[in-house]
Amino acid sequence: MQPASPTPLARSLGVAGVLFLTLSVTTPASSVFVIVPGMLQVAGTGAIWATLIAAVVCVATAYIYAELSSAWPVAGGEYVMVAQTLGPLAGFVMLGINVFNNLIFLPVAGLGIREVLAGVIPGLPQVPTAIAVVGACTLIGLLNIRINAIVTGAFLLIEIAALFAVTAFGLVEAGANPLGFLTNPQMLGAGGALVPASLTSIGVAASIAIFAFNGYGAAVYFGEEMHEAPHRIARSILWALVWTLLLEGVPLLAALMGAVDLPAVLASSNPFGELATRVGGERAGQLIAFGVALAIVNAIIAWVLACARFFYGTARDGSWGRPFDAWMLAIHPRWQSPWIGTLMVGGVGMLLCFLPLRLLEVWSGAGLIAIYAGIAVAAIVGRRKGTTGHARYRMPLYPLAPIVTLIALALITWATWFDLEEGRPAIIATLVQIAIAAGYYLLVLRPRRWTAIIP
């Protein structure tokens, strides 16, 4: 049974507030330091081509998010869009995928902090550190959303300063022509020698880049707390992507231009930290490391906020039954946040920190592929059926954006399936999530005539 008349979320955010929270979710600094080195190891300077390819795909997907979020700026996010266009079964399958991915992000981010600070604080325990960080971020997440937008905005400025510093360090010793990265992309071959980057390696790196840029669509989770959301939320999504592309792409280009020993940079697991230490000194390297750790903390705060609002939406739809739905819908009278739901999200995140990081990464699976595919199909069906006709924002050059997204996802899925070590287990994990969600809907929720409510 769906709860009646839950307390609504208070509208207190503008475009800037939602933008700060969304950029904090995308966490450009941690993407640059943690994810981008993998692109360099896979494709070398071909990572520039991979970044451009991923940017095209992400622009297309951002247009989809912008239109669907304008139609339904609802805290539940993607599953509401899919349910309204493709039906309740598809909507709940999307919800199930989001449950796994949303909850797993917290422990994965928390467990990664030790690796960032390993050179600054040797011997830092991984699990206790992750639990402490997730717990502290959960308590911050209890505060009013406007206060959290200010807090995450301040942390975001420090994160951006770290990225500007890395860019400056790269440009200080810039000697390579950036056009050469496009005309003659190189990667590490056998024995560490430079060889021409292959199309396959650039494609794999592009899939990594798409993951690194992901997060701009999280703006929809804050839609119910945004003033005039149908008119303004598309602006937050598109600006979030623009800033993400700049903040991640420019430091990458600068680091390659300033590479004194290109093979060493391409082989390194921490090329940006090493650049900061080499050019700015040991103290600069330590400050950059702290800045990246702070970026991860900022992302955890923002994701606790987003995740609590996601579960608020699922509870309003009566997805879990008593007493869980009532707990997730409880709004604090002073802070106006879904406070019990926030504590539940943080508590589950802390418990998941005890699981091996590798297992968590596999279970996060290829969920992003399924989510992007789901909203792309939803955009097409929504246009054909007229269910998105009330959206205040309409993507340009329709249907180019969903077609580009679906083609790119098909290629990425094909390449991922042939990665036996990580890719195929990730796809299998996502298929298991889909099966669990579909079974739960058919056995439990369909008899209750479950649907995604639009407040």
PDB file of C-alpha atoms in Angstrom, residues 308-451:
ATOM      1  CA  ALA A 308      18.358   9.539   0.685  1.00  0.00           C
ATOM      2  CA  ARG A 309      16.123  11.463  -1.713  1.00  0.00           C
ATOM      3  CA  PHE A 310      16.073   8.547  -4.126  1.00  0.00           C
ATOM      4  CA  PHE A 311      14.825   6.275  -1.348  1.00  0.00           C
ATOM      5  CA  TYR A 312      12.338   8.946  -0.287  1.00  0.00           C
ATOM      6  CA  GLY A 313      10.860   8.679  -3.800  1.00  0.00           C
ATOM      7  CA  THR A 314      10.782   4.876  -3.703  1.00  0.00           C
ATOM      8  CA  ALA A 315       9.058   4.932  -0.308  1.00  0.00           C
ATOM      9  CA  ARG A 316       6.428   7.412  -1.526  1.00  0.00           C
ATOM     10  CA  ASP A 317       5.633   4.831  -4.211  1.00  0.00           C
ATOM     11  CA  GLY A 318       5.200   2.144  -1.548  1.00  0.00           C
ATOM     12  CA  SER A 319       8.107   0.020  -2.764  1.00  0.00           C
ATOM     13  CA  TRP A 320       9.231  -1.628   0.483  1.00  0.00           C
ATOM     14  CA  GLY A 321       6.240  -1.992   2.793  1.00  0.00           C
ATOM     15  CA  ARG A 322       5.845  -1.043   6.427  1.00  0.00           C
ATOM     16  CA  PRO A 323       7.694   0.179   8.398  1.00  0.00           C
ATOM     17  CA  PHE A 324      10.472   0.948   5.873  1.00  0.00           C
ATOM     18  CA  ASP A 325       8.396   3.223   3.671  1.00  0.00           C
ATOM     19  CA  ALA A 326       7.297   5.297   6.660  1.00  0.00           C
ATOM     20  CA  TRP A 327      10.886   5.608   7.929  1.00  0.00           C
ATOM     21  CA  MET A 328      12.245   6.737   4.568  1.00  0.00           C
ATOM     22  CA  LEU A 329       9.459   9.332   4.247  1.00  0.00           C
ATOM     23  CA  ALA A 330      10.070  10.899   7.654  1.00  0.00           C
ATOM     24  CA  ILE A 331      11.063  14.586   7.262  1.00  0.00           C
ATOM     25  CA  HIS A 332      12.940  16.291  10.103  1.00  0.00           C
ATOM     26  CA  PRO A 333      10.874  19.263  11.354  1.00  0.00           C
ATOM     27  CA  ARG A 334      13.886  21.580  11.632  1.00  0.00           C
ATOM     28  CA  TRP A 335      16.352  20.411   8.975  1.00  0.00           C
ATOM     29  CA  GLN A 336      13.629  19.450   6.467  1.00  0.00           C
ATOM     30  CA  SER A 337      15.655  16.442   5.358  1.00  0.00           C
ATOM     31  CA  PRO A 338      14.550  12.783   5.082  1.00  0.00           C
ATOM     32  CA  TRP A 339      16.511  12.141   8.236  1.00  0.00           C
ATOM     33  CA  ILE A 340      15.725   8.509   9.022  1.00  0.00           C
ATOM     34  CA  GLY A 341      16.261   7.579   5.382  1.00  0.00           C
ATOM     35  CA  THR A 342      19.586   9.422   5.451  1.00  0.00           C
ATOM     36  CA  LEU A 343      20.676   7.477   8.529  1.00  0.00           C
ATOM     37  CA  MET A 344      19.589   4.215   6.918  1.00  0.00           C
ATOM     38  CA  VAL A 345      21.556   4.966   3.745  1.00  0.00           C
ATOM     39  CA  GLY A 346      24.645   5.845   5.772  1.00  0.00           C
ATOM     40  CA  GLY A 347      24.255   2.806   8.001  1.00  0.00           C
ATOM     41  CA  VAL A 348      24.049   0.420   5.058  1.00  0.00           C
ATOM     42  CA  GLY A 349      27.023   2.169   3.467  1.00  0.00           C
ATOM     43  CA  MET A 350      29.081   1.688   6.633  1.00  0.00           C
ATOM     44  CA  LEU A 351      28.182  -2.001   6.810  1.00  0.00           C
ATOM     45  CA  LEU A 352      29.159  -2.516   3.175  1.00  0.00           C
ATOM     46  CA  CYS A 353      32.635  -1.163   3.981  1.00  0.00           C
ATOM     47  CA  PHE A 354      33.397  -4.564   5.519  1.00  0.00           C
ATOM     48  CA  LEU A 355      33.065  -6.232   2.092  1.00  0.00           C
ATOM     49  CA  PRO A 356      36.087  -6.554  -0.216  1.00  0.00           C
ATOM     50  CA  LEU A 357      36.493  -3.593  -2.547  1.00  0.00           C
ATOM     51  CA  ARG A 358      36.831  -5.917  -5.550  1.00  0.00           C
ATOM     52  CA  LEU A 359      33.453  -7.541  -4.791  1.00  0.00           C
ATOM     53  CA  LEU A 360      31.797  -4.136  -4.488  1.00  0.00           C
ATOM     54  CA  GLU A 361      33.254  -3.001  -7.804  1.00  0.00           C
ATOM     55  CA  VAL A 362      31.960  -6.115  -9.552  1.00  0.00           C
ATOM     56  CA  TRP A 363      28.493  -5.722  -8.023  1.00  0.00           C
ATOM     57  CA  SER A 364      28.355  -2.131  -9.154  1.00  0.00           C
ATOM     58  CA  GLY A 365      28.522  -3.937 -12.457  1.00  0.00           C
ATOM     59  CA  ALA A 366      27.569  -2.452 -15.768  1.00  0.00           C
ATOM     60  CA  GLY A 367      24.622  -0.690 -14.200  1.00  0.00           C
ATOM     61  CA  LEU A 368      25.532   2.590 -15.846  1.00  0.00           C
ATOM     62  CA  ILE A 369      25.097   0.981 -19.274  1.00  0.00           C
ATOM     63  CA  ALA A 370      21.617  -0.232 -18.320  1.00  0.00           C
ATOM     64  CA  ILE A 371      20.638   3.142 -16.843  1.00  0.00           C
ATOM     65  CA  TYR A 372      21.775   5.123 -19.886  1.00  0.00           C
ATOM     66  CA  ALA A 373      20.071   2.654 -22.231  1.00  0.00           C
ATOM     67  CA  GLY A 374      16.869   2.815 -20.213  1.00  0.00           C
ATOM     68  CA  ILE A 375      16.555   6.591 -20.324  1.00  0.00           C
ATOM     69  CA  ALA A 376      17.514   6.693 -24.028  1.00  0.00           C
ATOM     70  CA  VAL A 377      14.657   4.322 -24.869  1.00  0.00           C
ATOM     71  CA  ALA A 378      12.395   6.265 -22.486  1.00  0.00           C
ATOM     72  CA  ALA A 379      13.150   9.481 -24.375  1.00  0.00           C
ATOM     73  CA  ILE A 380      12.210   7.881 -27.707  1.00  0.00           C
ATOM     74  CA  VAL A 381       9.026   6.242 -26.406  1.00  0.00           C
ATOM     75  CA  GLY A 382       8.089   9.377 -24.473  1.00  0.00           C
ATOM     76  CA  ARG A 383       8.232  11.439 -27.670  1.00  0.00           C
ATOM     77  CA  ARG A 384       6.271   8.858 -29.683  1.00  0.00           C
ATOM     78  CA  LYS A 385       3.552   8.422 -27.047  1.00  0.00           C
ATOM     79  CA  GLY A 386       3.457  12.115 -26.129  1.00  0.00           C
ATOM     80  CA  THR A 387       4.106  11.448 -22.432  1.00  0.00           C
ATOM     81  CA  THR A 388       7.015  13.925 -22.410  1.00  0.00           C
ATOM     82  CA  GLY A 389       5.072  16.552 -24.328  1.00  0.00           C
ATOM     83  CA  HIS A 390       4.750  18.728 -21.204  1.00  0.00           C
ATOM     84  CA  ALA A 391       8.539  18.994 -20.696  1.00  0.00           C
ATOM     85  CA  ARG A 392       9.701  22.622 -20.578  1.00  0.00           C
ATOM     86  CA  TYR A 393      13.041  21.637 -22.135  1.00  0.00           C
ATOM     87  CA  ARG A 394      13.324  19.797 -25.452  1.00  0.00           C
ATOM     88  CA  MET A 395      16.613  18.339 -26.633  1.00  0.00           C
ATOM     89  CA  PRO A 396      17.951  19.704 -29.935  1.00  0.00           C
ATOM     90  CA  LEU A 397      18.263  17.593 -33.101  1.00  0.00           C
ATOM     91  CA  TYR A 398      16.003  14.814 -31.789  1.00  0.00           C
ATOM     92  CA  PRO A 399      16.360  11.801 -32.198  1.00  0.00           C
ATOM     93  CA  LEU A 400      20.122  12.173 -32.645  1.00  0.00           C
ATOM     94  CA  ALA A 401      20.948  12.139 -28.909  1.00  0.00           C
ATOM     95  CA  PRO A 402      19.225   8.832 -27.976  1.00  0.00           C
ATOM     96  CA  ILE A 403      20.484   7.168 -31.170  1.00  0.00           C
ATOM     97  CA  VAL A 404      24.091   8.192 -30.458  1.00  0.00           C
ATOM     98  CA  THR A 405      23.733   7.006 -26.869  1.00  0.00           C
ATOM     99  CA  LEU A 406      22.311   3.595 -27.810  1.00  0.00           C
ATOM    100  CA  ILE A 407      24.924   2.946 -30.508  1.00  0.00           C
ATOM    101  CA  ALA A 408      27.738   3.897 -28.124  1.00  0.00           C
ATOM    102  CA  LEU A 409      26.303   1.689 -25.369  1.00  0.00           C
ATOM    103  CA  ALA A 410      26.026  -1.277 -27.744  1.00  0.00           C
ATOM    104  CA  LEU A 411      29.687  -0.941 -28.704  1.00  0.00           C
ATOM    105  CA  ILE A 412      30.763  -0.555 -25.077  1.00  0.00           C
ATOM    106  CA  THR A 413      28.710  -3.594 -24.027  1.00  0.00           C
ATOM    107  CA  TRP A 414      30.279  -5.668 -26.802  1.00  0.00           C
ATOM    108  CA  ALA A 415      33.792  -4.637 -25.770  1.00  0.00           C
ATOM    109  CA  THR A 416      33.018  -5.110 -22.073  1.00  0.00           C
ATOM    110  CA  TRP A 417      31.723  -8.660 -22.599  1.00  0.00           C
ATOM    111  CA  PHE A 418      35.065  -9.758 -24.031  1.00  0.00           C
ATOM    112  CA  ASP A 419      36.916  -8.450 -20.967  1.00  0.00           C
ATOM    113  CA  LEU A 420      36.844 -11.763 -19.096  1.00  0.00           C
ATOM    114  CA  GLU A 421      38.522 -10.476 -15.933  1.00  0.00           C
ATOM    115  CA  GLU A 422      36.308  -7.487 -15.088  1.00  0.00           C
ATOM    116  CA  GLY A 423      33.887  -6.652 -17.880  1.00  0.00           C
ATOM    117  CA  ARG A 424      31.958  -9.903 -18.209  1.00  0.00           C
ATOM    118  CA  PRO A 425      31.465 -10.374 -14.429  1.00  0.00           C
ATOM    119  CA  ALA A 426      30.168  -6.788 -14.298  1.00  0.00           C
ATOM    120  CA  ILE A 427      27.584  -7.451 -17.000  1.00  0.00           C
ATOM    121  CA  ILE A 428      26.542 -10.702 -15.322  1.00  0.00           C
ATOM    122  CA  ALA A 429      26.172  -8.869 -11.995  1.00  0.00           C
ATOM    123  CA  THR A 430      23.875  -6.313 -13.634  1.00  0.00           C
ATOM    124  CA  LEU A 431      21.788  -9.077 -15.241  1.00  0.00           C
ATOM    125  CA  VAL A 432      21.381 -10.638 -11.792  1.00  0.00           C
ATOM    126  CA  GLN A 433      20.216  -7.276 -10.436  1.00  0.00           C
ATOM    127  CA  ILE A 434      17.673  -7.020 -13.251  1.00  0.00           C
ATOM    128  CA  ALA A 435      16.376 -10.523 -12.518  1.00  0.00           C
ATOM    129  CA  ILE A 436      16.017  -9.812  -8.784  1.00  0.00           C
ATOM    130  CA  ALA A 437      14.188  -6.534  -9.407  1.00  0.00           C
ATOM    131  CA  ALA A 438      11.856  -8.066 -11.997  1.00  0.00           C
ATOM    132  CA  GLY A 439      11.056 -11.002  -9.685  1.00  0.00           C
ATOM    133  CA  TYR A 440      10.290  -8.671  -6.765  1.00  0.00           C
ATOM    134  CA  TYR A 441       7.978  -6.578  -8.921  1.00  0.00           C
ATOM    135  CA  LEU A 442       6.108  -9.550 -10.384  1.00  0.00           C
ATOM    136  CA  LEU A 443       5.683 -11.398  -7.074  1.00  0.00           C
ATOM    137  CA  VAL A 444       5.201  -8.520  -4.632  1.00  0.00           C
ATOM    138  CA  LEU A 445       4.421  -5.208  -6.283  1.00  0.00           C
ATOM    139  CA  ARG A 446       2.306  -6.041  -9.317  1.00  0.00           C
ATOM    140  CA  PRO A 447      -0.492  -7.454  -7.150  1.00  0.00           C
ATOM    141  CA  ARG A 448      -0.443  -4.102  -5.295  1.00  0.00           C
ATOM    142  CA  ARG A 449      -0.610  -2.197  -8.610  1.00  0.00           C
ATOM    143  CA  TRP A 450       2.620  -0.393  -7.886  1.00  0.00           C
ATOM    144  CA  THR A 451       3.356   2.770  -9.856  1.00  0.00           C
TER     145      THR A 451
END
